CSV table of C-alpha atoms and ligand atoms in Angstrom, one decimal:
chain,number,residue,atom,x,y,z
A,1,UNK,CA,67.5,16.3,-6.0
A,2,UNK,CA,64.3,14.4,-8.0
A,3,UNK,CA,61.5,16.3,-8.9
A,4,UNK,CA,58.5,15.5,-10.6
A,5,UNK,CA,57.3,18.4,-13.1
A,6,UNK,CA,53.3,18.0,-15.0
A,7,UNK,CA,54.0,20.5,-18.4
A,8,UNK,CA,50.5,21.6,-19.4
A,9,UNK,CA,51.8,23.0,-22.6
A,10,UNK,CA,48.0,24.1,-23.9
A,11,UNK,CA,47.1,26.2,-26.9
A,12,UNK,CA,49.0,28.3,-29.7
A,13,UNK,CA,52.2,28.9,-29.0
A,14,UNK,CA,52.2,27.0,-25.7
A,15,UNK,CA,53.8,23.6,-26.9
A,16,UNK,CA,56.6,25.4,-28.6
A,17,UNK,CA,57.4,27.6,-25.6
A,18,UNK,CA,56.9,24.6,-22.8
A,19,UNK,CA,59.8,22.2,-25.3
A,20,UNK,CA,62.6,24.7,-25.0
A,21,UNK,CA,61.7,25.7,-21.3
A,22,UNK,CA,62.0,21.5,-20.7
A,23,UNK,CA,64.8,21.5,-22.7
A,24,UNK,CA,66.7,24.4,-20.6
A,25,UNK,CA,65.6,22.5,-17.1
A,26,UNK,CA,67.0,19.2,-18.6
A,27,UNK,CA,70.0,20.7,-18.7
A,28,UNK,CA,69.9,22.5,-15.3
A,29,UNK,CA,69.7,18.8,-13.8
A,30,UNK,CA,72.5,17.7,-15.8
A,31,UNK,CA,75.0,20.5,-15.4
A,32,UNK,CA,73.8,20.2,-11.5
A,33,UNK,CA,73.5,16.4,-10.9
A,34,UNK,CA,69.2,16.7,-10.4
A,35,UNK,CA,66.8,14.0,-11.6
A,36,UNK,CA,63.8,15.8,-13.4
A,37,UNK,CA,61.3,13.7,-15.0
A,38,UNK,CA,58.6,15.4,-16.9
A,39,UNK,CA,54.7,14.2,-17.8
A,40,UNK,CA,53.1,16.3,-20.4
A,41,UNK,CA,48.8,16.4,-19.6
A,42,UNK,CA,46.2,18.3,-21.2
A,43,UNK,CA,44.4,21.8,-20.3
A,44,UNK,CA,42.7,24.4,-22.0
A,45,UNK,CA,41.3,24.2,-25.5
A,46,UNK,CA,42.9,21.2,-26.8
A,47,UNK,CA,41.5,19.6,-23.5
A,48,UNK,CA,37.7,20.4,-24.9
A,49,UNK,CA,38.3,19.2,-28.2
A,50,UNK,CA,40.0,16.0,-26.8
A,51,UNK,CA,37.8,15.5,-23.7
A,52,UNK,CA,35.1,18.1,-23.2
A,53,UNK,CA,36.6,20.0,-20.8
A,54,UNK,CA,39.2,22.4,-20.1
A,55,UNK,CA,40.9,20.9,-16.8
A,56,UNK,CA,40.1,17.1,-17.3
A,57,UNK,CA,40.8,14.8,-13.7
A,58,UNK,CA,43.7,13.3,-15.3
A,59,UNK,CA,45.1,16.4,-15.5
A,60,UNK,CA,44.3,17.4,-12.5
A,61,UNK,CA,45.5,14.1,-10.7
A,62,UNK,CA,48.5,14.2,-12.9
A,63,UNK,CA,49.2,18.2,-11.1
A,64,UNK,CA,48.1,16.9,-7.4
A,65,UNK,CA,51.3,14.0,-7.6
A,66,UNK,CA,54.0,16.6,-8.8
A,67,UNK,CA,56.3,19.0,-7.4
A,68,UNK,CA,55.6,21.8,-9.7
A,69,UNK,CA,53.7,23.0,-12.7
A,70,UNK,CA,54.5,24.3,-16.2
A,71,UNK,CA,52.3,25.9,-18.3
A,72,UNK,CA,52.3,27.3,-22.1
A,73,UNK,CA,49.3,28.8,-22.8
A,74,UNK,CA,45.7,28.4,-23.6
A,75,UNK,CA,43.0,29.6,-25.8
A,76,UNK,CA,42.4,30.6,-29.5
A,77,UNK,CA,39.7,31.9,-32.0
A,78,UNK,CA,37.7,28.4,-31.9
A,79,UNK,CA,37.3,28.4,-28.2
A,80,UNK,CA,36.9,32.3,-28.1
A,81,UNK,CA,32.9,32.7,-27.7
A,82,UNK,CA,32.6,34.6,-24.4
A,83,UNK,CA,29.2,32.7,-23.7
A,84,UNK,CA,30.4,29.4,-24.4
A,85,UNK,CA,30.0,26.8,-21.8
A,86,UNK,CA,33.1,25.6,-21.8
A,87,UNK,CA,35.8,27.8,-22.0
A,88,UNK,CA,39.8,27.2,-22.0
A,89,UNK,CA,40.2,30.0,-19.2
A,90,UNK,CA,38.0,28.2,-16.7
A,91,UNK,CA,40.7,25.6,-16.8
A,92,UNK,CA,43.6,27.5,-16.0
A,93,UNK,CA,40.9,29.0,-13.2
A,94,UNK,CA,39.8,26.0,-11.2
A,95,UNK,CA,44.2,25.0,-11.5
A,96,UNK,CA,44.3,28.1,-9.2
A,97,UNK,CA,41.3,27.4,-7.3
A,98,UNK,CA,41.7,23.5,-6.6
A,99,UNK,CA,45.2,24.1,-5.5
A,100,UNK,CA,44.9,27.5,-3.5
A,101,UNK,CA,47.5,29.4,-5.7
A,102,UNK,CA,46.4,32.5,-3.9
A,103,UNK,CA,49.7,34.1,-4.1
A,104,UNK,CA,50.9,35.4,-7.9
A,105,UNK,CA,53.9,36.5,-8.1
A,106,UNK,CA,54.6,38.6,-11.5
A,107,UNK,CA,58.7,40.3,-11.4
A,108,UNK,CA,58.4,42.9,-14.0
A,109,UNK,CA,62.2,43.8,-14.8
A,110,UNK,CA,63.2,46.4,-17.7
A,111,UNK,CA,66.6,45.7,-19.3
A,112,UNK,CA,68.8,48.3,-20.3
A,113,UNK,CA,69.6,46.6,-24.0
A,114,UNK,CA,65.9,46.1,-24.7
A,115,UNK,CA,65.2,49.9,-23.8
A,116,UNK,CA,64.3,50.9,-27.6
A,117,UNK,CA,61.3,48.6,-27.2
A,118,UNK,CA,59.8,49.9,-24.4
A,119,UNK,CA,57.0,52.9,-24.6
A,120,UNK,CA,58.5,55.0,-22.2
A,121,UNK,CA,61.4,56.9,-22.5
A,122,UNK,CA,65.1,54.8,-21.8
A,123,UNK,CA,65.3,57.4,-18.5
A,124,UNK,CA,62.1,56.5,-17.1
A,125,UNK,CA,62.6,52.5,-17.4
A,126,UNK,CA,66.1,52.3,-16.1
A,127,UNK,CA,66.6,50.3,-13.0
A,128,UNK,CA,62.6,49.6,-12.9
A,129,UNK,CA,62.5,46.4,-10.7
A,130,UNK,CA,58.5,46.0,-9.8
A,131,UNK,CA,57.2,42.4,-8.0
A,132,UNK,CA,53.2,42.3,-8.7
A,133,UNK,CA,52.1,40.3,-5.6
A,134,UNK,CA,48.6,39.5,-7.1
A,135,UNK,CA,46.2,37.4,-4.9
A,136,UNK,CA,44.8,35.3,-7.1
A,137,UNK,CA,41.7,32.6,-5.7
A,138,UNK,CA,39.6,35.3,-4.5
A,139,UNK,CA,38.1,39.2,-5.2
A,140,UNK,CA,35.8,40.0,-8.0
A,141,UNK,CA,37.0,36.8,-9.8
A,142,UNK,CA,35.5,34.2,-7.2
A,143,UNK,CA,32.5,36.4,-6.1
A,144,UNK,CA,29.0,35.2,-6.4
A,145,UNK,CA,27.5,36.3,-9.4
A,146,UNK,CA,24.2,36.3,-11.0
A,147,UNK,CA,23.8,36.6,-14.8
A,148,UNK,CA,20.2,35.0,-17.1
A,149,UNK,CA,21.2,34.6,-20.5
A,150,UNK,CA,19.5,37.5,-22.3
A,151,UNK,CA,18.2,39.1,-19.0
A,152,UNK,CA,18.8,43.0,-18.5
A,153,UNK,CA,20.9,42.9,-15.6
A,154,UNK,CA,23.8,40.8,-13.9
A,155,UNK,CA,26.4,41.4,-11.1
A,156,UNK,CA,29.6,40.0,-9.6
A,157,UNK,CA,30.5,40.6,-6.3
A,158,UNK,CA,34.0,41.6,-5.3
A,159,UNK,CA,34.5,39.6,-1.2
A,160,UNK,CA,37.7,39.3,0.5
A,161,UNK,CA,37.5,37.9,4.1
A,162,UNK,CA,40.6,39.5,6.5
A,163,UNK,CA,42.6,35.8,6.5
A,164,UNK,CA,42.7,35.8,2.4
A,165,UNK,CA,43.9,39.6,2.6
A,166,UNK,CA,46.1,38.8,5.6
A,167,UNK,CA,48.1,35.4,3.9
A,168,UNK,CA,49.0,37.3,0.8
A,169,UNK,CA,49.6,40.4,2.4
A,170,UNK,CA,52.3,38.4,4.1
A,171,UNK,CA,53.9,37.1,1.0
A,172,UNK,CA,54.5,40.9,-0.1
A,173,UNK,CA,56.2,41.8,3.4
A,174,UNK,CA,58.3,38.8,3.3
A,175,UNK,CA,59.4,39.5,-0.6
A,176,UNK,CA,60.1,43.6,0.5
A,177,UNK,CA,62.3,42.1,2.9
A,178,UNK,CA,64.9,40.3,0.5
A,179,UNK,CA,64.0,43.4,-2.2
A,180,UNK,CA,64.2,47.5,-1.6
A,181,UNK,CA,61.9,46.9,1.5
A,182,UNK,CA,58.9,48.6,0.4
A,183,UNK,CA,55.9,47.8,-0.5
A,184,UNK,CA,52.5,49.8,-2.3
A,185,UNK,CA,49.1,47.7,-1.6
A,186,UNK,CA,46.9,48.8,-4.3
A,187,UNK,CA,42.9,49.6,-3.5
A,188,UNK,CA,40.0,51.3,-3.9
A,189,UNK,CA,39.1,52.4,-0.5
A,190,UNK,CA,37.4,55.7,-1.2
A,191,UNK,CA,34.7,53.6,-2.4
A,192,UNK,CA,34.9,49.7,-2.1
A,193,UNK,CA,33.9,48.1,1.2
A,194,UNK,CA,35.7,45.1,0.5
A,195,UNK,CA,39.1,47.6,-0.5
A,196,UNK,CA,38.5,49.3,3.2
A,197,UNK,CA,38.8,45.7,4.9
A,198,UNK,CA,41.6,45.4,2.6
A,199,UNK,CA,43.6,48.5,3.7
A,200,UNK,CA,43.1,47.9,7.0
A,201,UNK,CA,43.8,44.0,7.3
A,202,UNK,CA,47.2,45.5,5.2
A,203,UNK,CA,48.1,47.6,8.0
A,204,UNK,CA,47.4,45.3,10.4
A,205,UNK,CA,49.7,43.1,8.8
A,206,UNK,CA,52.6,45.9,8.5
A,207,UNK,CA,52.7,45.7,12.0
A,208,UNK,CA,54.8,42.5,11.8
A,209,UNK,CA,57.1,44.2,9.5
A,210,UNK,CA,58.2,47.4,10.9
A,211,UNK,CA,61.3,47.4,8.9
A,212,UNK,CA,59.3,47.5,5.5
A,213,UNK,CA,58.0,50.9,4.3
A,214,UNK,CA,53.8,50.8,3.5
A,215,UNK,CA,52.1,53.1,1.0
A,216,UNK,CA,48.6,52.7,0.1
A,217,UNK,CA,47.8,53.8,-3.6
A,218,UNK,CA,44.5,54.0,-5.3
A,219,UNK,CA,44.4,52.0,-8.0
A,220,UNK,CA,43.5,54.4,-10.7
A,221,UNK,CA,46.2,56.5,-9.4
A,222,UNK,CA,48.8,53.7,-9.2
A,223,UNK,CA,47.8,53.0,-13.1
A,224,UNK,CA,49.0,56.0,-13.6
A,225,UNK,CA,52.2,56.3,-11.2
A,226,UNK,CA,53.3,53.1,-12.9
A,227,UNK,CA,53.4,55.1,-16.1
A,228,UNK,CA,55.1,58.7,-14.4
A,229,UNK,CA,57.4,56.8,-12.7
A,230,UNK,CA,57.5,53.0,-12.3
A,231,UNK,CA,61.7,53.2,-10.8
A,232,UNK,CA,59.9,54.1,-7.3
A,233,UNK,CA,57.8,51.4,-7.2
A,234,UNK,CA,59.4,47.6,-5.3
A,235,UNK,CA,56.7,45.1,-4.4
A,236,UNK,CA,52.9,45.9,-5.6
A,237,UNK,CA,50.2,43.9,-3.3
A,238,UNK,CA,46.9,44.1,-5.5
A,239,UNK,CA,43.7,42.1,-5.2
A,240,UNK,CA,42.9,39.5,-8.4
A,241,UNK,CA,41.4,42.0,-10.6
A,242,UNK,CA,43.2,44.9,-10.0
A,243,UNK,CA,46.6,42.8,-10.4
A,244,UNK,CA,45.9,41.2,-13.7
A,245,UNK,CA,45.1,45.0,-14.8
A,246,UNK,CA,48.0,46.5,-13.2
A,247,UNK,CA,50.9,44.0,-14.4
A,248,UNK,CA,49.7,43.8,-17.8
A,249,UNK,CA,49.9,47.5,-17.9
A,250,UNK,CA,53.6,47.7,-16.4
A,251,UNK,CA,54.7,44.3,-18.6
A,252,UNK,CA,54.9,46.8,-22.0
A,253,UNK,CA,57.9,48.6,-19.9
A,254,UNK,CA,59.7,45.4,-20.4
A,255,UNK,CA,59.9,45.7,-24.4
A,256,UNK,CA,57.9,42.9,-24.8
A,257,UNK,CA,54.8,40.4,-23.1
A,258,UNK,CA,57.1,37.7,-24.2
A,259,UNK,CA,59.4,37.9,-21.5
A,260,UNK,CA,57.9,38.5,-18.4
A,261,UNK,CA,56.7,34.8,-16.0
A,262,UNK,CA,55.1,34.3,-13.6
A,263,UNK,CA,54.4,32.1,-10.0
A,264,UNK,CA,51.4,31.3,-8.4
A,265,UNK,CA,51.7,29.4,-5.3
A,266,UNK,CA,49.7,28.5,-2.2
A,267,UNK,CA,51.2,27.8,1.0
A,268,UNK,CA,53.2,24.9,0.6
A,269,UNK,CA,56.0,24.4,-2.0
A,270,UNK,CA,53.5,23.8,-4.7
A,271,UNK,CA,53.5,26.2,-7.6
A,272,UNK,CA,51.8,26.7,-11.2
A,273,UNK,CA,54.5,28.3,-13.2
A,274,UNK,CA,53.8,30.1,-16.2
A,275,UNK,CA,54.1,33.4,-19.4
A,276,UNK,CA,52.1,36.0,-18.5
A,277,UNK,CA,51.6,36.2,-22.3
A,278,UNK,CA,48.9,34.6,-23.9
A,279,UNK,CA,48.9,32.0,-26.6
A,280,UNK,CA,49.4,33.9,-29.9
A,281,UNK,CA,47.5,32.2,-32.4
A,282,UNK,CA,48.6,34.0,-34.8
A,283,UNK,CA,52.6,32.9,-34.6
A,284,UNK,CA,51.5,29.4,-33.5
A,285,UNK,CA,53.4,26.6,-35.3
A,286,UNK,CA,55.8,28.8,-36.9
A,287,UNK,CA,58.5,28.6,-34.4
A,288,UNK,CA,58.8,32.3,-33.9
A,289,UNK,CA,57.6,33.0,-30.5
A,290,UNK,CA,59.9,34.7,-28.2
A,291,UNK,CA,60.3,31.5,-25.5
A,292,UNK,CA,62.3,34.3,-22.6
A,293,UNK,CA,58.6,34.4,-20.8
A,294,UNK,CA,58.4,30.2,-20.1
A,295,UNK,CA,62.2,30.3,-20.0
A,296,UNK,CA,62.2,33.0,-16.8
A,297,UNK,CA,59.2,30.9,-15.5
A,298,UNK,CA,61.3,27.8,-15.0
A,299,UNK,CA,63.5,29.6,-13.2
A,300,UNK,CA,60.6,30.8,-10.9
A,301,UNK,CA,60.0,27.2,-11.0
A,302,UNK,CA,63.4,26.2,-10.1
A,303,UNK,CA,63.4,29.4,-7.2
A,304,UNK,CA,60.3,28.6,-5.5
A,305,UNK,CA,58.7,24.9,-5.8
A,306,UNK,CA,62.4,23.2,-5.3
A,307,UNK,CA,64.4,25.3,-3.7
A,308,UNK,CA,67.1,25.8,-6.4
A,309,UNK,CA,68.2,29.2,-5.7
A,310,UNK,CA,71.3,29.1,-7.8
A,311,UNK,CA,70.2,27.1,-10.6
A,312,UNK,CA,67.1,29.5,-10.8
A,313,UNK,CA,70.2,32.1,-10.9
A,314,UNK,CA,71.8,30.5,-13.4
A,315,UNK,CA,69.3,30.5,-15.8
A,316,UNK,CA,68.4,33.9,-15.2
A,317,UNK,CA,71.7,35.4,-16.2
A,318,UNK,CA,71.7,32.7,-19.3
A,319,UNK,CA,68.8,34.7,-20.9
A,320,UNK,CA,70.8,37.8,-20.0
A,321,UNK,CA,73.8,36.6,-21.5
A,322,UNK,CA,71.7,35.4,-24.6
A,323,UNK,CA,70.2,38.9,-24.8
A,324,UNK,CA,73.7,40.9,-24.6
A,325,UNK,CA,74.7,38.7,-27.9
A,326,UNK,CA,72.3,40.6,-29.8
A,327,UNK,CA,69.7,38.1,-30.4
A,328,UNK,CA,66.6,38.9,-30.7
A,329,UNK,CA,63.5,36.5,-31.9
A,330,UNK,CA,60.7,38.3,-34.1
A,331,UNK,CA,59.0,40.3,-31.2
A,332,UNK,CA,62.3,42.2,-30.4
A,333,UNK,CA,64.0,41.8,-33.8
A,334,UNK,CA,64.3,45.5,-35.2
A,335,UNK,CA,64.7,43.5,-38.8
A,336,UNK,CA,62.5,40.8,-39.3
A,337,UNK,CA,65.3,39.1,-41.3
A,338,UNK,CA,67.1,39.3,-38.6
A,339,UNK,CA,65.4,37.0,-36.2
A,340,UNK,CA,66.3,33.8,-34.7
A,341,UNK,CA,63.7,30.9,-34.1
A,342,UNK,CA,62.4,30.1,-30.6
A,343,UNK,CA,64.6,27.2,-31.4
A,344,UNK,CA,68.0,29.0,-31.8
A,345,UNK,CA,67.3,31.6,-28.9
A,346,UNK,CA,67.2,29.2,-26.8
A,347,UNK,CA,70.7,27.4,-28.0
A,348,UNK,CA,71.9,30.3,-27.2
A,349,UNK,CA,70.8,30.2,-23.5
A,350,UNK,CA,71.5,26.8,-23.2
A,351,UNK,CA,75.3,27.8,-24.4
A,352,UNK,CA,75.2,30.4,-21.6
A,353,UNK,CA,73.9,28.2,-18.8
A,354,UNK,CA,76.6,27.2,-16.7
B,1,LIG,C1,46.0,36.3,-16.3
B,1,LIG,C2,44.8,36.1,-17.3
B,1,LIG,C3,43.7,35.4,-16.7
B,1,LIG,C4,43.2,36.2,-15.5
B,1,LIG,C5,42.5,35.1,-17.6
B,1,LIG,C6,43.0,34.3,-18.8
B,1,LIG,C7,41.4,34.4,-16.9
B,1,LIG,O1,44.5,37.4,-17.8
B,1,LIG,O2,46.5,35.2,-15.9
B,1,LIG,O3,46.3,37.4,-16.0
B,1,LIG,O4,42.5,37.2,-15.7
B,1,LIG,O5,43.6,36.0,-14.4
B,2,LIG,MG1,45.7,39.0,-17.2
């Protein structure tokens, strides 16, 4: 098949992790017979610097004519002023918004030979297989809000309407399906208005799905569940806010940020792939960074914008291979000296990927 994939490799670490993650879907098409071509555009901090702006139209242009996206990272100390006018995470926020990425998917898997880096005890993280289903172009993020420079008070409001519930709602059913069947919307209906419409659009929607099994969990008890006992959780449905809390939480039971990817997709094909990590500009440039994150979310990539189930497969196990040979980049290295470069990990991936 052809596909046309916009990299928007962005800040930090982002360019290093974006090359080998191009480099490991160059050689998916060849070992499979795929055209791939690639166009590398600007977002996030080196977009203000270069142009002003975080999401320049170019960019966006260059996204709206491709079959998929793949992003790095953005952000660092010289963009970091919270009241800034232009910020690099308002980039990666109207990408979500301009093409109604209102589903994020976020697979949190442990694995059993990274165990030792994990928080929680090897018992309590074996077999944990989570899916965060975060809706991601609505809730507190996208509410109107007021703020006055110095003034003494300002607000955001947290709105869903029942159609932006029931669409993402629908992507977790559909995912429980092909998983353990179950899935645990997340809310805060004992006191939220907008978490009561939530709940009960959810239920509505479970209707259509009598062979998945529903919980609802408060989110400040979820927080914690996910802690207790994260093996009994499948898919997790969570508004924006509560998702980004909730999966950054439940990535440490991984080992490490630096492997866990991420989807975001709207209703077509289209998809924003991407590290849940950030862009570590403190390792930048010194070809260190752990590149499993960007790797996983070409697979994602590969899964869910072109329909490459077994090449996504492929590349999956590859990492799992390149794991069970013992390497490990700085992040997961138990002896510094003992790393290998972003570089070298992914070699050994590439060596893997049959
Ligand atoms: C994420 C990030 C973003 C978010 C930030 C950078 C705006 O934390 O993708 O989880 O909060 O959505
Ligand atoms: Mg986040």
């Amino acid at each position: 098949m052809q596909a046309r994939i916009v990299t928007l490799p962005g800040d930090g670490i982002g360019p290093e992790i974006v090359a080998e993650a191009v480099r490991v879907l160059t050689r998916v098409a060849a070992n499979c017979g795929h055209q791939f071509t690639f166009e590398e555009a600007l977002m996030g901090g080196c977009a203000i610097d270069a142009t002003g702006t975080s999401l320049p139209t170019e960019t966006l242009a260059a996204c709206e004519s491709a079959d998929a996206v793949l992003l790095g990272a953005v952000g660092g100390p010289q963009w970091s002023d919270p009241t800034a006018a232009v910020r690099p995470e308002q980039g990666l926020l109207q990408l979500r918004q301009h093409f109604d990425l209102f589903a994020n998917l976020r697979p949190v898997k442990t694995y059993p030979v990274l165990a030792q880096h994990a928080p929680l005890r090897a018992e309590l993280i074996a077999g944990v297989d989570i899916l965060f289903v975060r809706e991601l172009t609505s809730g507190i993020y996208f509410g109107e809000r007021m703020e006055q420079g110095e003034g003494d008070h300002a607000w955001d409001t947290m709105f869903y309407t029942v159609e932006q519930v029931r669409r993402v709602a629908r992507v977790a059913f559909e995912a429980a399906r092909g998983r353990q069947g179950k899935v645990a919307s997340v809310d805060k209906a004992n006191v939220l208005a907008s978490m009561r419409l939530w709940r009960r659009t959810v239920n509505e929607v479970a209707r259509d799905y009598p062979d998945v099994e529903l919980e609802h969990v408060l989110v400040d008890a979820c927080a914690m569940y996910l802690m207790r006992n994260p093996a009994r959780f499948d898919v997790v449905l969570a508004g924006n806010m509560f998702g980004d809390i909730l999966s950054d939480e439940t990535s440490v039971l991984a080992g490490s940020l630096g492997m866990l990817p991420s989807a975001s997709l709207n209703n077509g094909r289209f998809g924003v792939y991407e590290p849940i990590h950030g862009s570590a500009p403190d390792i930048a440039g010194q070809g260190i960074a752990n590149p499993i994150a960007t790797i996983l979310s070409a697979a994602l990539l590969l899964r869910h914008s072109l329909q490459l189930e077994a090449e996504a497969a492929a590349v999956e196990a590859a990492v799992e291979a390149a794991l069970a040979s013992g390497a490990r980049t700085a992040d997961l290295a138990p002896v510094p000296a003992e790393a290998v470069s972003t570089t070298a990990f992914t070699d050994l991936v590439l060596d893997h990927l049959h």
